[in-house]
Amino acid sequence: MQLVEGTDSSIRRFLKQLPGVDQVGAESRAAMLGTRSIKTASKKWAIDCAISMIDLTTLEGSDTDGKVKALCTKAVHPDPTDPTVPSVGAICVYNDKVATARKHLDAIGGQSIPVAAVSTAFPSGRASLEVKKQDTLDALNSGATEIDMVIDRGAFLSGDLVKVFTEIVYIKELCGDRAHLKVILETGELVTLDNVRKASHLAMAAGADFIKTSTGKISPAATAPVVLVMLEAVRDWYEMTGIRIGVKPAGGIRTTKDAIKQLVLVRETAGEEWLTPKLFRIGASALLNDLLMQRMKLRNGNYAGPNYVTLD
Amino acid sequence: MTFEYSPAPESTAIVDISAQYGLFINGKFVAAKGSKTFNTINPATEKVLSKIAYAQASDVDKAVVAARSAYTKVWSKMAPQERGKYLFRIARIMQERAREFAVLETMDNGKPIRETRDIDVPLAAAHFFYHAGWADKLKYAGAGDNPRPHGVVGQIIPWNFPLLMLAWKVAPALATGNTVVLKPAETTPLTALLFAEVCQQAGLPTGVVNIVTGDGATGSALVNHPDIDKIAFTGSTGVGKGIARAIAGTGKSATLELGGKGANIVFDDSPIDQTVEGIVSGIFFNQGHVCCAGSRLLVQENVHDELIEKLKRRISQIRVGDPLDKNTDLGAINSAAQLARIKEISSSGDAEGAHRWSPECTLPEKGFWYPPTIFTGVTQANRIAQEEIFGPVLSVLTFRTPQEAIDKANNTPYGLSAGVWTEKGSRILWAAKQLKAGVIWANTFNKFDPASPFGGYKESGWGREGGRHGLAAYLKGGEK
């Protein structure tokens, strides 16, 4: 469904009719949902659900093949002592590590785990369109089936919405049927919740399969009010078009409690239909071990500590 | 399996409810003169929590005598900063015992633990802290150069916010140097009696706070007692009018916080998701047992359908049930009598042609429950648009122009609260000037702060509570 043409007036008209976001109200709703108390059976379910939604991520200048392989091994069997632990949602790396990740996953029985590549001059997005396209093509040709692109925040803030829109359209074209497109808004740089709502709709109109909060390189990242507004955006988009777009908070989600709060936000905002790795992912690295420790605690009744889960 | 929240009940082990309570007079729990008692029950289970002494006129007299003696001999002579210390001490003890207060309030009142824990109890403590700071600064309260207390104040509080209303009444009275005889509501005396323990724990001089439990007749004895200098009442407009008649010509002063039928006005440029939240908290907070509830929703007609659709989806998320469960949003109706009243007025909505809607929800078998309900297609002429329901029932009306919204909002004998939802700042200021209501919230609802005066126009009451305005009501100023 074509809601928006790629012209300035069309994009402006479309974004202008969106209702505003009252920051105080959104923050208080998010805070209230943060008080939900998730215990016993629902906690057990939520932990496994969260594990299956993790985009297990390493995005460091110091990444090596060894580090990436270790991460892939962990992704397939997060807890080697317990085969009932689900695999994670995906592996997320820079594009030059995609081939390593894909090959290693395939070799160890992780064929079903997708490899996501951050792209379009991640994290800043400050490069020419040609470079961004090549960045994406590289990742696709190396076997990435998910592309995490960044939007041009400078263009967004300066009002050049056409540039933001068309870049997403181009990258989406490259992805075609080969890969899912996640569009990173970097909400920490957009700052206002009105901007978050506008950027969410802009990305969805341009063809995003997922909207993602952050690169993880900027703070604040996936705050509860931001995720709330993005979940409202995908819910409204579904009502308009009948299409469900996914949401991926990333950055700052480190504990089981944080992750469960995210799931509560999903359940009470977009709805339970979104509680699947197809529509909700959590970009994280340290989170997985905390989930595993909490899972052990539920199973064994005591908290084992960090040396009973593997480092990577 | 889907993501159903498992039960997360707050433990009741922290509260220690006696089988029987006496009256709190002159710093001690004492037996009432007669042997009459009444039960207080948990409205969510109908189980009896405790047996409460019933204060007759002679017991009220004893309490007033104790308060008078404490006023003359101790409290009026004490240095103001010393009074302030007691208030600070009470505030801190309330915070230390916050969980105990929250659980007890939830058991006795039926409201969700989330609200008692996050709103009632913290706000009650905040009122004591706020007024503690005022105790030695009363010259700056705006009540003249020589502000003096009235003397003995009779206070009658309702069942909807038992502890919070106690704090609204007792904190300013003590800060200004008055002593108190307080009558809590018949159905919710327990947190007031726990507060009596706090007074003991704080070492508050005996007789400064006295608590007499009973019913309307007890309240009437208090109002009519000749040695009471001032009455502070929160409750229904009907009873408030009776009090005004009773004290006419006696020289007693009074503040009255009475009913309301708050208008929540939604313009077509409102931030819609937060508006929906505000409507929900406006009417479903505390089961709608709120005098300033936004019980009349006035929606600009061109966004009515979209708003109602979103509102219904949101209301379907409301979790109704065990008030002690930390995930409960809507608890039990406080009493069988109140439930009957909600049912009676609501059924007039059906009879008068409004459209009733409630989400699917299973209500517990025991206890008093009413589902979250909205009526659309309501007009000004319907009873449900005019009368205070005091329950989780919202009446939805529409308007076409801003002026029509204001006219409809003001077209009520009440005037306690109103809400305005728009992204246009100038319209907020314009509407706030036109609305005849004591509290006007812009892009929010049901927010309270000890520094902010609260009170009504017209049949919603006399005087203000909270802030400097509230202090003034407990002071005589001017002449030496």
PDB file of N, CA and C in Angstrom, chain B residues 315-398:
ATOM      1  N   ILE B 315      -9.482   0.472  27.388  1.00  0.00           N
ATOM      2  CA  ILE B 315     -10.253   0.009  28.543  1.00  0.00           C
ATOM      3  C   ILE B 315     -10.254  -1.526  28.601  1.00  0.00           C
ATOM      4  N   SER B 316     -10.190  -2.148  27.426  1.00  0.00           N
ATOM      5  CA  SER B 316     -10.141  -3.615  27.417  1.00  0.00           C
ATOM      6  C   SER B 316      -8.887  -4.150  28.096  1.00  0.00           C
ATOM      7  N   GLN B 317      -7.869  -3.304  28.230  1.00  0.00           N
ATOM      8  CA  GLN B 317      -6.619  -3.724  28.885  1.00  0.00           C
ATOM      9  C   GLN B 317      -6.682  -3.615  30.403  1.00  0.00           C
ATOM     10  N   ILE B 318      -7.722  -2.949  30.908  1.00  0.00           N
ATOM     11  CA  ILE B 318      -7.773  -2.703  32.355  1.00  0.00           C
ATOM     12  C   ILE B 318      -7.935  -4.030  33.090  1.00  0.00           C
ATOM     13  N   ARG B 319      -7.128  -4.228  34.092  1.00  0.00           N
ATOM     14  CA  ARG B 319      -7.157  -5.486  34.833  1.00  0.00           C
ATOM     15  C   ARG B 319      -7.993  -5.293  36.093  1.00  0.00           C
ATOM     16  N   VAL B 320      -9.147  -5.958  36.101  1.00  0.00           N
ATOM     17  CA  VAL B 320     -10.073  -5.829  37.222  1.00  0.00           C
ATOM     18  C   VAL B 320      -9.921  -7.057  38.118  1.00  0.00           C
ATOM     19  N   GLY B 321      -9.853  -6.867  39.416  1.00  0.00           N
ATOM     20  CA  GLY B 321      -9.801  -8.034  40.292  1.00  0.00           C
ATOM     21  C   GLY B 321      -9.125  -7.748  41.612  1.00  0.00           C
ATOM     22  N   ASP B 322      -8.553  -8.807  42.186  1.00  0.00           N
ATOM     23  CA  ASP B 322      -7.962  -8.759  43.521  1.00  0.00           C
ATOM     24  C   ASP B 322      -7.158  -7.473  43.743  1.00  0.00           C
ATOM     25  N   PRO B 323      -7.631  -6.603  44.623  1.00  0.00           N
ATOM     26  CA  PRO B 323      -6.926  -5.331  44.836  1.00  0.00           C
ATOM     27  C   PRO B 323      -5.503  -5.518  45.358  1.00  0.00           C
ATOM     28  N   LEU B 324      -5.238  -6.643  46.002  1.00  0.00           N
ATOM     29  CA  LEU B 324      -3.893  -6.863  46.538  1.00  0.00           C
ATOM     30  C   LEU B 324      -2.911  -7.337  45.473  1.00  0.00           C
ATOM     31  N   ASP B 325      -3.431  -7.707  44.293  1.00  0.00           N
ATOM     32  CA  ASP B 325      -2.536  -8.118  43.217  1.00  0.00           C
ATOM     33  C   ASP B 325      -1.861  -6.873  42.647  1.00  0.00           C
ATOM     34  N   LYS B 326      -0.524  -6.944  42.533  1.00  0.00           N
ATOM     35  CA  LYS B 326       0.216  -5.750  42.131  1.00  0.00           C
ATOM     36  C   LYS B 326      -0.089  -5.318  40.703  1.00  0.00           C
ATOM     37  N   ASN B 327      -0.712  -6.203  39.925  1.00  0.00           N
ATOM     38  CA  ASN B 327      -1.034  -5.840  38.553  1.00  0.00           C
ATOM     39  C   ASN B 327      -2.483  -5.408  38.367  1.00  0.00           C
ATOM     40  N   THR B 328      -3.224  -5.300  39.444  1.00  0.00           N
ATOM     41  CA  THR B 328      -4.626  -4.904  39.310  1.00  0.00           C
ATOM     42  C   THR B 328      -4.734  -3.393  39.074  1.00  0.00           C
ATOM     43  N   ASP B 329      -5.577  -3.040  38.099  1.00  0.00           N
ATOM     44  CA  ASP B 329      -5.790  -1.626  37.791  1.00  0.00           C
ATOM     45  C   ASP B 329      -7.081  -1.103  38.415  1.00  0.00           C
ATOM     46  N   LEU B 330      -8.085  -1.973  38.505  1.00  0.00           N
ATOM     47  CA  LEU B 330      -9.381  -1.540  39.017  1.00  0.00           C
ATOM     48  C   LEU B 330      -9.795  -2.523  40.112  1.00  0.00           C
ATOM     49  N   GLY B 331      -9.995  -2.010  41.307  1.00  0.00           N
ATOM     50  CA  GLY B 331     -10.289  -2.872  42.440  1.00  0.00           C
ATOM     51  C   GLY B 331     -11.781  -2.977  42.710  1.00  0.00           C
ATOM     52  N   ALA B 332     -12.106  -3.186  43.983  1.00  0.00           N
ATOM     53  CA  ALA B 332     -13.498  -3.411  44.375  1.00  0.00           C
ATOM     54  C   ALA B 332     -14.192  -2.092  44.685  1.00  0.00           C
ATOM     55  N   ILE B 333     -15.501  -2.088  44.492  1.00  0.00           N
ATOM     56  CA  ILE B 333     -16.334  -0.962  44.905  1.00  0.00           C
ATOM     57  C   ILE B 333     -16.366  -0.988  46.435  1.00  0.00           C
ATOM     58  N   ASN B 334     -16.352   0.184  47.057  1.00  0.00           N
ATOM     59  CA  ASN B 334     -16.107   0.207  48.493  1.00  0.00           C
ATOM     60  C   ASN B 334     -17.183  -0.448  49.344  1.00  0.00           C
ATOM     61  N   SER B 335     -18.426  -0.409  48.921  1.00  0.00           N
ATOM     62  CA  SER B 335     -19.468  -0.984  49.776  1.00  0.00           C
ATOM     63  C   SER B 335     -20.644  -1.435  48.932  1.00  0.00           C
ATOM     64  N   ALA B 336     -21.484  -2.273  49.539  1.00  0.00           N
ATOM     65  CA  ALA B 336     -22.694  -2.732  48.856  1.00  0.00           C
ATOM     66  C   ALA B 336     -23.586  -1.537  48.541  1.00  0.00           C
ATOM     67  N   ALA B 337     -23.650  -0.587  49.469  1.00  0.00           N
ATOM     68  CA  ALA B 337     -24.523   0.573  49.259  1.00  0.00           C
ATOM     69  C   ALA B 337     -24.054   1.388  48.059  1.00  0.00           C
ATOM     70  N   GLN B 338     -22.732   1.579  47.950  1.00  0.00           N
ATOM     71  CA  GLN B 338     -22.219   2.353  46.820  1.00  0.00           C
ATOM     72  C   GLN B 338     -22.438   1.610  45.521  1.00  0.00           C
ATOM     73  N   LEU B 339     -22.258   0.290  45.561  1.00  0.00           N
ATOM     74  CA  LEU B 339     -22.489  -0.503  44.353  1.00  0.00           C
ATOM     75  C   LEU B 339     -23.938  -0.350  43.897  1.00  0.00           C
ATOM     76  N   ALA B 340     -24.855  -0.401  44.845  1.00  0.00           N
ATOM     77  CA  ALA B 340     -26.275  -0.272  44.494  1.00  0.00           C
ATOM     78  C   ALA B 340     -26.543   1.088  43.858  1.00  0.00           C
ATOM     79  N   ARG B 341     -25.874   2.105  44.398  1.00  0.00           N
ATOM     80  CA  ARG B 341     -26.073   3.454  43.863  1.00  0.00           C
ATOM     81  C   ARG B 341     -25.530   3.570  42.426  1.00  0.00           C
ATOM     82  N   ILE B 342     -24.359   2.988  42.210  1.00  0.00           N
ATOM     83  CA  ILE B 342     -23.778   3.018  40.856  1.00  0.00           C
ATOM     84  C   ILE B 342     -24.716   2.306  39.888  1.00  0.00           C
ATOM     85  N   LYS B 343     -25.227   1.158  40.330  1.00  0.00           N
ATOM     86  CA  LYS B 343     -26.131   0.388  39.453  1.00  0.00           C
ATOM     87  C   LYS B 343     -27.395   1.178  39.143  1.00  0.00           C
ATOM     88  N   GLU B 344     -27.909   1.838  40.174  1.00  0.00           N
ATOM     89  CA  GLU B 344     -29.173   2.562  39.988  1.00  0.00           C
ATOM     90  C   GLU B 344     -28.998   3.703  38.983  1.00  0.00           C
ATOM     91  N   ILE B 345     -27.979   4.536  39.177  1.00  0.00           N
ATOM     92  CA  ILE B 345     -27.825   5.679  38.264  1.00  0.00           C
ATOM     93  C   ILE B 345     -27.462   5.199  36.859  1.00  0.00           C
ATOM     94  N   SER B 346     -26.608   4.170  36.800  1.00  0.00           N
ATOM     95  CA  SER B 346     -26.213   3.670  35.485  1.00  0.00           C
ATOM     96  C   SER B 346     -27.407   3.131  34.718  1.00  0.00           C
ATOM     97  N   SER B 347     -28.296   2.474  35.428  1.00  0.00           N
ATOM     98  CA  SER B 347     -29.444   1.906  34.711  1.00  0.00           C
ATOM     99  C   SER B 347     -30.321   3.021  34.143  1.00  0.00           C
ATOM    100  N   SER B 348     -30.256   4.202  34.740  1.00  0.00           N
ATOM    101  CA  SER B 348     -31.006   5.310  34.151  1.00  0.00           C
ATOM    102  C   SER B 348     -30.402   5.698  32.802  1.00  0.00           C
ATOM    103  N   GLY B 349     -29.091   5.480  32.659  1.00  0.00           N
ATOM    104  CA  GLY B 349     -28.449   5.732  31.368  1.00  0.00           C
ATOM    105  C   GLY B 349     -29.048   4.846  30.289  1.00  0.00           C
ATOM    106  N   ASP B 350     -29.215   3.554  30.630  1.00  0.00           N
ATOM    107  CA  ASP B 350     -29.854   2.628  29.680  1.00  0.00           C
ATOM    108  C   ASP B 350     -31.267   3.096  29.365  1.00  0.00           C
ATOM    109  N   ALA B 351     -32.014   3.423  30.422  1.00  0.00           N
ATOM    110  CA  ALA B 351     -33.423   3.767  30.243  1.00  0.00           C
ATOM    111  C   ALA B 351     -33.578   5.047  29.426  1.00  0.00           C
ATOM    112  N   GLU B 352     -32.601   5.948  29.558  1.00  0.00           N
ATOM    113  CA  GLU B 352     -32.730   7.222  28.844  1.00  0.00           C
ATOM    114  C   GLU B 352     -32.085   7.180  27.457  1.00  0.00           C
ATOM    115  N   GLY B 353     -31.677   6.003  27.033  1.00  0.00           N
ATOM    116  CA  GLY B 353     -31.273   5.848  25.635  1.00  0.00           C
ATOM    117  C   GLY B 353     -29.795   6.018  25.338  1.00  0.00           C
ATOM    118  N   ALA B 354     -28.946   6.122  26.366  1.00  0.00           N
ATOM    119  CA  ALA B 354     -27.502   6.161  26.095  1.00  0.00           C
ATOM    120  C   ALA B 354     -27.021   4.734  25.803  1.00  0.00           C
ATOM    121  N   HIS B 355     -25.862   4.635  25.130  1.00  0.00           N
ATOM    122  CA  HIS B 355     -25.361   3.301  24.757  1.00  0.00           C
ATOM    123  C   HIS B 355     -24.278   2.870  25.721  1.00  0.00           C
ATOM    124  N   ARG B 356     -24.530   1.760  26.401  1.00  0.00           N
ATOM    125  CA  ARG B 356     -23.593   1.256  27.400  1.00  0.00           C
ATOM    126  C   ARG B 356     -22.568   0.339  26.747  1.00  0.00           C
ATOM    127  N   TRP B 357     -21.322   0.454  27.166  1.00  0.00           N
ATOM    128  CA  TRP B 357     -20.284  -0.483  26.724  1.00  0.00           C
ATOM    129  C   TRP B 357     -19.346  -0.787  27.884  1.00  0.00           C
ATOM    130  N   SER B 358     -19.053  -2.084  28.040  1.00  0.00           N
ATOM    131  CA  SER B 358     -18.016  -2.522  28.986  1.00  0.00           C
ATOM    132  C   SER B 358     -17.195  -3.596  28.289  1.00  0.00           C
ATOM    133  N   PRO B 359     -15.914  -3.697  28.616  1.00  0.00           N
ATOM    134  CA  PRO B 359     -15.137  -4.785  28.010  1.00  0.00           C
ATOM    135  C   PRO B 359     -15.564  -6.115  28.613  1.00  0.00           C
ATOM    136  N   GLU B 360     -15.193  -7.183  27.944  1.00  0.00           N
ATOM    137  CA  GLU B 360     -15.422  -8.498  28.546  1.00  0.00           C
ATOM    138  C   GLU B 360     -14.514  -8.613  29.749  1.00  0.00           C
ATOM    139  N   CYS B 361     -15.084  -8.855  30.911  1.00  0.00           N
ATOM    140  CA  CYS B 361     -14.206  -9.125  32.048  1.00  0.00           C
ATOM    141  C   CYS B 361     -14.975  -9.944  33.079  1.00  0.00           C
ATOM    142  N   THR B 362     -14.258 -10.861  33.688  1.00  0.00           N
ATOM    143  CA  THR B 362     -14.899 -11.693  34.694  1.00  0.00           C
ATOM    144  C   THR B 362     -14.708 -11.038  36.043  1.00  0.00           C
ATOM    145  N   LEU B 363     -15.792 -10.821  36.723  1.00  0.00           N
ATOM    146  CA  LEU B 363     -15.713 -10.202  38.038  1.00  0.00           C
ATOM    147  C   LEU B 363     -15.729 -11.302  39.095  1.00  0.00           C
ATOM    148  N   PRO B 364     -14.968 -11.116  40.179  1.00  0.00           N
ATOM    149  CA  PRO B 364     -14.967 -12.118  41.249  1.00  0.00           C
ATOM    150  C   PRO B 364     -16.379 -12.321  41.810  1.00  0.00           C
ATOM    151  N   GLU B 365     -16.630 -13.501  42.352  1.00  0.00           N
ATOM    152  CA  GLU B 365     -17.980 -13.792  42.843  1.00  0.00           C
ATOM    153  C   GLU B 365     -18.276 -13.096  44.161  1.00  0.00           C
ATOM    154  N   LYS B 366     -17.290 -13.152  45.048  1.00  0.00           N
ATOM    155  CA  LYS B 366     -17.468 -12.475  46.336  1.00  0.00           C
ATOM    156  C   LYS B 366     -17.059 -11.022  46.216  1.00  0.00           C
ATOM    157  N   GLY B 367     -17.632 -10.201  47.042  1.00  0.00           N
ATOM    158  CA  GLY B 367     -17.219  -8.800  47.054  1.00  0.00           C
ATOM    159  C   GLY B 367     -18.102  -7.942  46.162  1.00  0.00           C
ATOM    160  N   PHE B 368     -17.749  -6.644  46.090  1.00  0.00           N
ATOM    161  CA  PHE B 368     -18.563  -5.684  45.357  1.00  0.00           C
ATOM    162  C   PHE B 368     -17.782  -5.200  44.135  1.00  0.00           C
ATOM    163  N   TRP B 369     -18.335  -5.435  42.969  1.00  0.00           N
ATOM    164  CA  TRP B 369     -17.581  -5.158  41.745  1.00  0.00           C
ATOM    165  C   TRP B 369     -18.465  -4.482  40.710  1.00  0.00           C
ATOM    166  N   TYR B 370     -17.850  -3.632  39.937  1.00  0.00           N
ATOM    167  CA  TYR B 370     -18.539  -3.043  38.800  1.00  0.00           C
ATOM    168  C   TYR B 370     -17.529  -2.914  37.670  1.00  0.00           C
ATOM    169  N   PRO B 371     -17.887  -3.365  36.468  1.00  0.00           N
ATOM    170  CA  PRO B 371     -16.897  -3.321  35.378  1.00  0.00           C
ATOM    171  C   PRO B 371     -16.687  -1.887  34.905  1.00  0.00           C
ATOM    172  N   PRO B 372     -15.512  -1.609  34.317  1.00  0.00           N
ATOM    173  CA  PRO B 372     -15.338  -0.285  33.705  1.00  0.00           C
ATOM    174  C   PRO B 372     -16.383  -0.105  32.606  1.00  0.00           C
ATOM    175  N   THR B 373     -17.046   1.030  32.636  1.00  0.00           N
ATOM    176  CA  THR B 373     -18.206   1.215  31.756  1.00  0.00           C
ATOM    177  C   THR B 373     -18.159   2.586  31.110  1.00  0.00           C
ATOM    178  N   ILE B 374     -18.499   2.636  29.824  1.00  0.00           N
ATOM    179  CA  ILE B 374     -18.700   3.952  29.224  1.00  0.00           C
ATOM    180  C   ILE B 374     -20.078   4.014  28.571  1.00  0.00           C
ATOM    181  N   PHE B 375     -20.677   5.174  28.648  1.00  0.00           N
ATOM    182  CA  PHE B 375     -21.932   5.440  27.953  1.00  0.00           C
ATOM    183  C   PHE B 375     -21.649   6.455  26.857  1.00  0.00           C
ATOM    184  N   THR B 376     -21.947   6.089  25.618  1.00  0.00           N
ATOM    185  CA  THR B 376     -21.842   7.070  24.536  1.00  0.00           C
ATOM    186  C   THR B 376     -23.252   7.558  24.192  1.00  0.00           C
ATOM    187  N   GLY B 377     -23.320   8.587  23.387  1.00  0.00           N
ATOM    188  CA  GLY B 377     -24.624   9.131  23.011  1.00  0.00           C
ATOM    189  C   GLY B 377     -25.345   9.770  24.186  1.00  0.00           C
ATOM    190  N   VAL B 378     -24.579  10.306  25.130  1.00  0.00           N
ATOM    191  CA  VAL B 378     -25.191  10.934  26.302  1.00  0.00           C
ATOM    192  C   VAL B 378     -25.466  12.405  25.982  1.00  0.00           C
ATOM    193  N   THR B 379     -26.546  12.936  26.499  1.00  0.00           N
ATOM    194  CA  THR B 379     -26.817  14.367  26.329  1.00  0.00           C
ATOM    195  C   THR B 379     -26.889  15.024  27.696  1.00  0.00           C
ATOM    196  N   GLN B 380     -26.823  16.357  27.690  1.00  0.00           N
ATOM    197  CA  GLN B 380     -26.855  17.114  28.933  1.00  0.00           C
ATOM    198  C   GLN B 380     -28.076  16.774  29.775  1.00  0.00           C
ATOM    199  N   ALA B 381     -29.163  16.394  29.086  1.00  0.00           N
ATOM    200  CA  ALA B 381     -30.418  16.168  29.798  1.00  0.00           C
ATOM    201  C   ALA B 381     -30.469  14.808  30.493  1.00  0.00           C
ATOM    202  N   ASN B 382     -29.492  13.955  30.240  1.00  0.00           N
ATOM    203  CA  ASN B 382     -29.507  12.639  30.884  1.00  0.00           C
ATOM    204  C   ASN B 382     -29.045  12.741  32.333  1.00  0.00           C
ATOM    205  N   ARG B 383     -29.643  11.903  33.176  1.00  0.00           N
ATOM    206  CA  ARG B 383     -29.207  11.876  34.589  1.00  0.00           C
ATOM    207  C   ARG B 383     -27.717  11.578  34.704  1.00  0.00           C
ATOM    208  N   ILE B 384     -27.223  10.657  33.859  1.00  0.00           N
ATOM    209  CA  ILE B 384     -25.812  10.266  33.974  1.00  0.00           C
ATOM    210  C   ILE B 384     -24.859  11.387  33.546  1.00  0.00           C
ATOM    211  N   ALA B 385     -25.424  12.463  32.944  1.00  0.00           N
ATOM    212  CA  ALA B 385     -24.577  13.627  32.634  1.00  0.00           C
ATOM    213  C   ALA B 385     -24.646  14.662  33.744  1.00  0.00           C
ATOM    214  N   GLN B 386     -25.603  14.524  34.623  1.00  0.00           N
ATOM    215  CA  GLN B 386     -25.840  15.535  35.646  1.00  0.00           C
ATOM    216  C   GLN B 386     -25.416  15.083  37.038  1.00  0.00           C
ATOM    217  N   GLU B 387     -25.747  13.835  37.388  1.00  0.00           N
ATOM    218  CA  GLU B 387     -25.537  13.381  38.763  1.00  0.00           C
ATOM    219  C   GLU B 387     -24.185  12.708  38.920  1.00  0.00           C
ATOM    220  N   GLU B 388     -23.628  12.873  40.089  1.00  0.00           N
ATOM    221  CA  GLU B 388     -22.350  12.238  40.385  1.00  0.00           C
ATOM    222  C   GLU B 388     -22.592  10.741  40.608  1.00  0.00           C
ATOM    223  N   ILE B 389     -21.906   9.918  39.828  1.00  0.00           N
ATOM    224  CA  ILE B 389     -22.106   8.455  39.959  1.00  0.00           C
ATOM    225  C   ILE B 389     -21.137   7.882  40.992  1.00  0.00           C
ATOM    226  N   PHE B 390     -19.950   8.448  41.060  1.00  0.00           N
ATOM    227  CA  PHE B 390     -18.926   8.011  42.014  1.00  0.00           C
ATOM    228  C   PHE B 390     -18.593   6.541  41.820  1.00  0.00           C
ATOM    229  N   GLY B 391     -18.416   6.194  40.567  1.00  0.00           N
ATOM    230  CA  GLY B 391     -18.055   4.821  40.223  1.00  0.00           C
ATOM    231  C   GLY B 391     -17.372   4.818  38.868  1.00  0.00           C
ATOM    232  N   PRO B 392     -16.970   3.626  38.389  1.00  0.00           N
ATOM    233  CA  PRO B 392     -16.192   3.550  37.140  1.00  0.00           C
ATOM    234  C   PRO B 392     -17.078   3.673  35.899  1.00  0.00           C
ATOM    235  N   VAL B 393     -17.810   4.755  35.812  1.00  0.00           N
ATOM    236  CA  VAL B 393     -18.775   4.921  34.725  1.00  0.00           C
ATOM    237  C   VAL B 393     -18.554   6.287  34.079  1.00  0.00           C
ATOM    238  N   LEU B 394     -18.268   6.269  32.788  1.00  0.00           N
ATOM    239  CA  LEU B 394     -17.955   7.500  32.061  1.00  0.00           C
ATOM    240  C   LEU B 394     -19.104   7.853  31.123  1.00  0.00           C
ATOM    241  N   SER B 395     -19.508   9.118  31.137  1.00  0.00           N
ATOM    242  CA  SER B 395     -20.527   9.586  30.201  1.00  0.00           C
ATOM    243  C   SER B 395     -19.848  10.381  29.098  1.00  0.00           C
ATOM    244  N   VAL B 396     -20.113  10.016  27.846  1.00  0.00           N
ATOM    245  CA  VAL B 396     -19.452  10.674  26.724  1.00  0.00           C
ATOM    246  C   VAL B 396     -20.447  11.575  25.995  1.00  0.00           C
ATOM    247  N   LEU B 397     -20.091  12.860  25.913  1.00  0.00           N
ATOM    248  CA  LEU B 397     -20.907  13.825  25.180  1.00  0.00           C
ATOM    249  C   LEU B 397     -20.038  14.451  24.090  1.00  0.00           C
ATOM    250  N   THR B 398     -20.655  15.113  23.142  1.00  0.00           N
ATOM    251  CA  THR B 398     -19.853  15.744  22.094  1.00  0.00           C
ATOM    252  C   THR B 398     -20.113  17.246  22.052  1.00  0.00           C
TER     253      THR B 398
END
